[in-house]
Amino acid sequence: MIRSTYHAKGRHSMYIYYVLRGKRGDEIVEFDDDIEQDTFSGIDLTEGLDVIQHITNKLHADEQNIEWNECDLTNEYFDREDSYIFYQQRWIRRSETPWRKE
């Protein structure tokens, strides 16, 4: 399973921006922000699942009553956006969902 964005020049590119979506009761909520190395200390910014886990843990501390269900990550070249969904109690790429593989 490929977990990070691989740039044509032969190296993994870092994620630099996220959009996280969820629900607070019946209300749809969305958070977006830049991903910067100093605020993601110790996190491999080429690994989408690590980035999402860090974001949701950080936001969950402040927003405990939100059920997160979607996250989009954009890489440093703005040539790729990776979409993830929370499915069966884990984050997976939208393209790896069982209904997309048929």
PDB file of C-alpha atoms in Angstrom:
ATOM      1  CA  MET A   1       0.000   0.000   0.000  1.00  0.00           C
ATOM      2  CA  ILE A   2       1.420   3.388  -0.996  1.00  0.00           C
ATOM      3  CA  ARG A   3       0.886   5.864   1.821  1.00  0.00           C
ATOM      4  CA  SER A   4       2.610   9.014   0.661  1.00  0.00           C
ATOM      5  CA  THR A   5       2.797  11.208  -2.390  1.00  0.00           C
ATOM      6  CA  TYR A   6       5.733  10.349  -4.660  1.00  0.00           C
ATOM      7  CA  HIS A   7       6.949  13.151  -6.887  1.00  0.00           C
ATOM      8  CA  ALA A   8       8.098  12.483 -10.443  1.00  0.00           C
ATOM      9  CA  LYS A   9      11.644  13.518  -9.537  1.00  0.00           C
ATOM     10  CA  GLY A  10      11.947  10.393  -7.397  1.00  0.00           C
ATOM     11  CA  ARG A  11      11.329  11.672  -3.903  1.00  0.00           C
ATOM     12  CA  HIS A  12       8.417  11.832  -1.538  1.00  0.00           C
ATOM     13  CA  SER A  13       6.776  15.230  -1.331  1.00  0.00           C
ATOM     14  CA  MET A  14       5.532  16.728   1.895  1.00  0.00           C
ATOM     15  CA  TYR A  15       1.966  17.624   2.640  1.00  0.00           C
ATOM     16  CA  ILE A  16       1.542  21.344   3.292  1.00  0.00           C
ATOM     17  CA  TYR A  17      -2.220  21.933   3.601  1.00  0.00           C
ATOM     18  CA  TYR A  18      -5.220  20.057   4.963  1.00  0.00           C
ATOM     19  CA  VAL A  19      -9.009  20.244   4.964  1.00  0.00           C
ATOM     20  CA  LEU A  20     -10.667  18.131   7.656  1.00  0.00           C
ATOM     21  CA  ARG A  21     -14.427  17.584   7.668  1.00  0.00           C
ATOM     22  CA  GLY A  22     -16.785  16.074  10.207  1.00  0.00           C
ATOM     23  CA  LYS A  23     -20.078  16.411  12.017  1.00  0.00           C
ATOM     24  CA  ARG A  24     -20.978  17.949  15.357  1.00  0.00           C
ATOM     25  CA  GLY A  25     -24.454  16.537  15.874  1.00  0.00           C
ATOM     26  CA  ASP A  26     -26.374  17.599  12.765  1.00  0.00           C
ATOM     27  CA  GLU A  27     -23.942  20.417  11.933  1.00  0.00           C
ATOM     28  CA  ILE A  28     -21.262  19.861   9.283  1.00  0.00           C
ATOM     29  CA  VAL A  29     -17.912  21.330  10.328  1.00  0.00           C
ATOM     30  CA  GLU A  30     -14.726  21.941   8.395  1.00  0.00           C
ATOM     31  CA  PHE A  31     -11.242  22.892   9.529  1.00  0.00           C
ATOM     32  CA  ASP A  32      -8.409  23.816   7.198  1.00  0.00           C
ATOM     33  CA  ASP A  33      -4.910  25.091   7.772  1.00  0.00           C
ATOM     34  CA  ASP A  34      -1.313  24.960   6.641  1.00  0.00           C
ATOM     35  CA  ILE A  35       0.891  22.059   7.681  1.00  0.00           C
ATOM     36  CA  GLU A  36       4.200  23.441   8.943  1.00  0.00           C
ATOM     37  CA  GLN A  37       7.165  21.500  10.236  1.00  0.00           C
ATOM     38  CA  ASP A  38       7.414  23.490  13.469  1.00  0.00           C
ATOM     39  CA  THR A  39       3.807  22.722  14.513  1.00  0.00           C
ATOM     40  CA  PHE A  40       4.075  19.087  13.348  1.00  0.00           C
ATOM     41  CA  SER A  41       7.304  18.362  15.186  1.00  0.00           C
ATOM     42  CA  GLY A  42       8.295  14.705  15.006  1.00  0.00           C
ATOM     43  CA  ILE A  43       5.666  13.889  12.347  1.00  0.00           C
ATOM     44  CA  ASP A  44       6.723  12.551   8.941  1.00  0.00           C
ATOM     45  CA  LEU A  45       5.010  15.049   6.639  1.00  0.00           C
ATOM     46  CA  THR A  46       5.245  12.656   3.683  1.00  0.00           C
ATOM     47  CA  GLU A  47       2.953  10.137   5.416  1.00  0.00           C
ATOM     48  CA  GLY A  48      -0.694  11.090   5.042  1.00  0.00           C
ATOM     49  CA  LEU A  49      -1.954   8.775   7.774  1.00  0.00           C
ATOM     50  CA  ASP A  50       0.561  10.177  10.292  1.00  0.00           C
ATOM     51  CA  VAL A  51      -0.436  13.739   9.406  1.00  0.00           C
ATOM     52  CA  ILE A  52      -4.158  13.004   9.751  1.00  0.00           C
ATOM     53  CA  GLN A  53      -3.642  11.242  13.083  1.00  0.00           C
ATOM     54  CA  HIS A  54      -1.742  14.250  14.423  1.00  0.00           C
ATOM     55  CA  ILE A  55      -4.393  16.708  13.192  1.00  0.00           C
ATOM     56  CA  THR A  56      -7.316  14.731  14.606  1.00  0.00           C
ATOM     57  CA  ASN A  57      -5.582  14.163  17.958  1.00  0.00           C
ATOM     58  CA  LYS A  58      -4.798  17.862  18.245  1.00  0.00           C
ATOM     59  CA  LEU A  59      -8.298  19.001  17.249  1.00  0.00           C
ATOM     60  CA  HIS A  60      -9.980  16.288  19.313  1.00  0.00           C
ATOM     61  CA  ALA A  61      -8.439  17.817  22.425  1.00  0.00           C
ATOM     62  CA  ASP A  62     -10.428  21.002  21.707  1.00  0.00           C
ATOM     63  CA  GLU A  63     -13.409  19.579  19.779  1.00  0.00           C
ATOM     64  CA  GLN A  64     -14.257  16.266  21.445  1.00  0.00           C
ATOM     65  CA  ASN A  65     -17.824  16.102  20.177  1.00  0.00           C
ATOM     66  CA  ILE A  66     -16.949  16.035  16.457  1.00  0.00           C
ATOM     67  CA  GLU A  67     -16.975  12.849  14.411  1.00  0.00           C
ATOM     68  CA  TRP A  68     -14.288  13.278  11.734  1.00  0.00           C
ATOM     69  CA  ASN A  69     -15.071  11.583   8.423  1.00  0.00           C
ATOM     70  CA  GLU A  70     -13.046  13.171   5.572  1.00  0.00           C
ATOM     71  CA  CYS A  71      -9.620  14.722   5.111  1.00  0.00           C
ATOM     72  CA  ASP A  72      -7.919  16.145   2.024  1.00  0.00           C
ATOM     73  CA  LEU A  73      -4.148  16.683   1.993  1.00  0.00           C
ATOM     74  CA  THR A  74      -2.313  18.794  -0.590  1.00  0.00           C
ATOM     75  CA  ASN A  75       1.366  18.317  -1.362  1.00  0.00           C
ATOM     76  CA  GLU A  76       4.090  20.943  -1.630  1.00  0.00           C
ATOM     77  CA  TYR A  77       3.941  21.069  -5.436  1.00  0.00           C
ATOM     78  CA  PHE A  78       0.161  21.590  -5.522  1.00  0.00           C
ATOM     79  CA  ASP A  79       0.030  18.854  -8.151  1.00  0.00           C
ATOM     80  CA  ARG A  80      -1.727  16.291  -6.007  1.00  0.00           C
ATOM     81  CA  GLU A  81      -4.484  16.192  -3.454  1.00  0.00           C
ATOM     82  CA  ASP A  82      -4.981  12.977  -1.521  1.00  0.00           C
ATOM     83  CA  SER A  83      -8.447  12.300  -0.135  1.00  0.00           C
ATOM     84  CA  TYR A  84      -8.994  10.117   2.908  1.00  0.00           C
ATOM     85  CA  ILE A  85     -12.154   8.926   4.643  1.00  0.00           C
ATOM     86  CA  PHE A  86     -12.751   7.426   8.061  1.00  0.00           C
ATOM     87  CA  TYR A  87     -14.103   3.974   7.257  1.00  0.00           C
ATOM     88  CA  GLN A  88     -14.566   1.032   9.627  1.00  0.00           C
ATOM     89  CA  GLN A  89     -12.751   2.810  12.467  1.00  0.00           C
ATOM     90  CA  ARG A  90      -9.641   3.770  10.454  1.00  0.00           C
ATOM     91  CA  TRP A  91      -8.466   6.342   7.916  1.00  0.00           C
ATOM     92  CA  ILE A  92      -8.030   5.057   4.349  1.00  0.00           C
ATOM     93  CA  ARG A  93      -7.522   6.665   0.974  1.00  0.00           C
ATOM     94  CA  ARG A  94     -10.825   7.254  -0.752  1.00  0.00           C
ATOM     95  CA  SER A  95      -9.417   5.358  -3.761  1.00  0.00           C
ATOM     96  CA  GLU A  96      -8.817   2.263  -1.573  1.00  0.00           C
ATOM     97  CA  THR A  97     -12.396   1.857  -0.398  1.00  0.00           C
ATOM     98  CA  PRO A  98     -13.902  -1.570  -1.179  1.00  0.00           C
ATOM     99  CA  TRP A  99     -16.548  -0.131  -3.489  1.00  0.00           C
ATOM    100  CA  ARG A 100     -13.869   1.622  -5.598  1.00  0.00           C
ATOM    101  CA  LYS A 101     -11.895  -1.597  -6.184  1.00  0.00           C
ATOM    102  CA  GLU A 102     -14.687  -3.467  -7.945  1.00  0.00           C
TER     103      GLU A 102
END
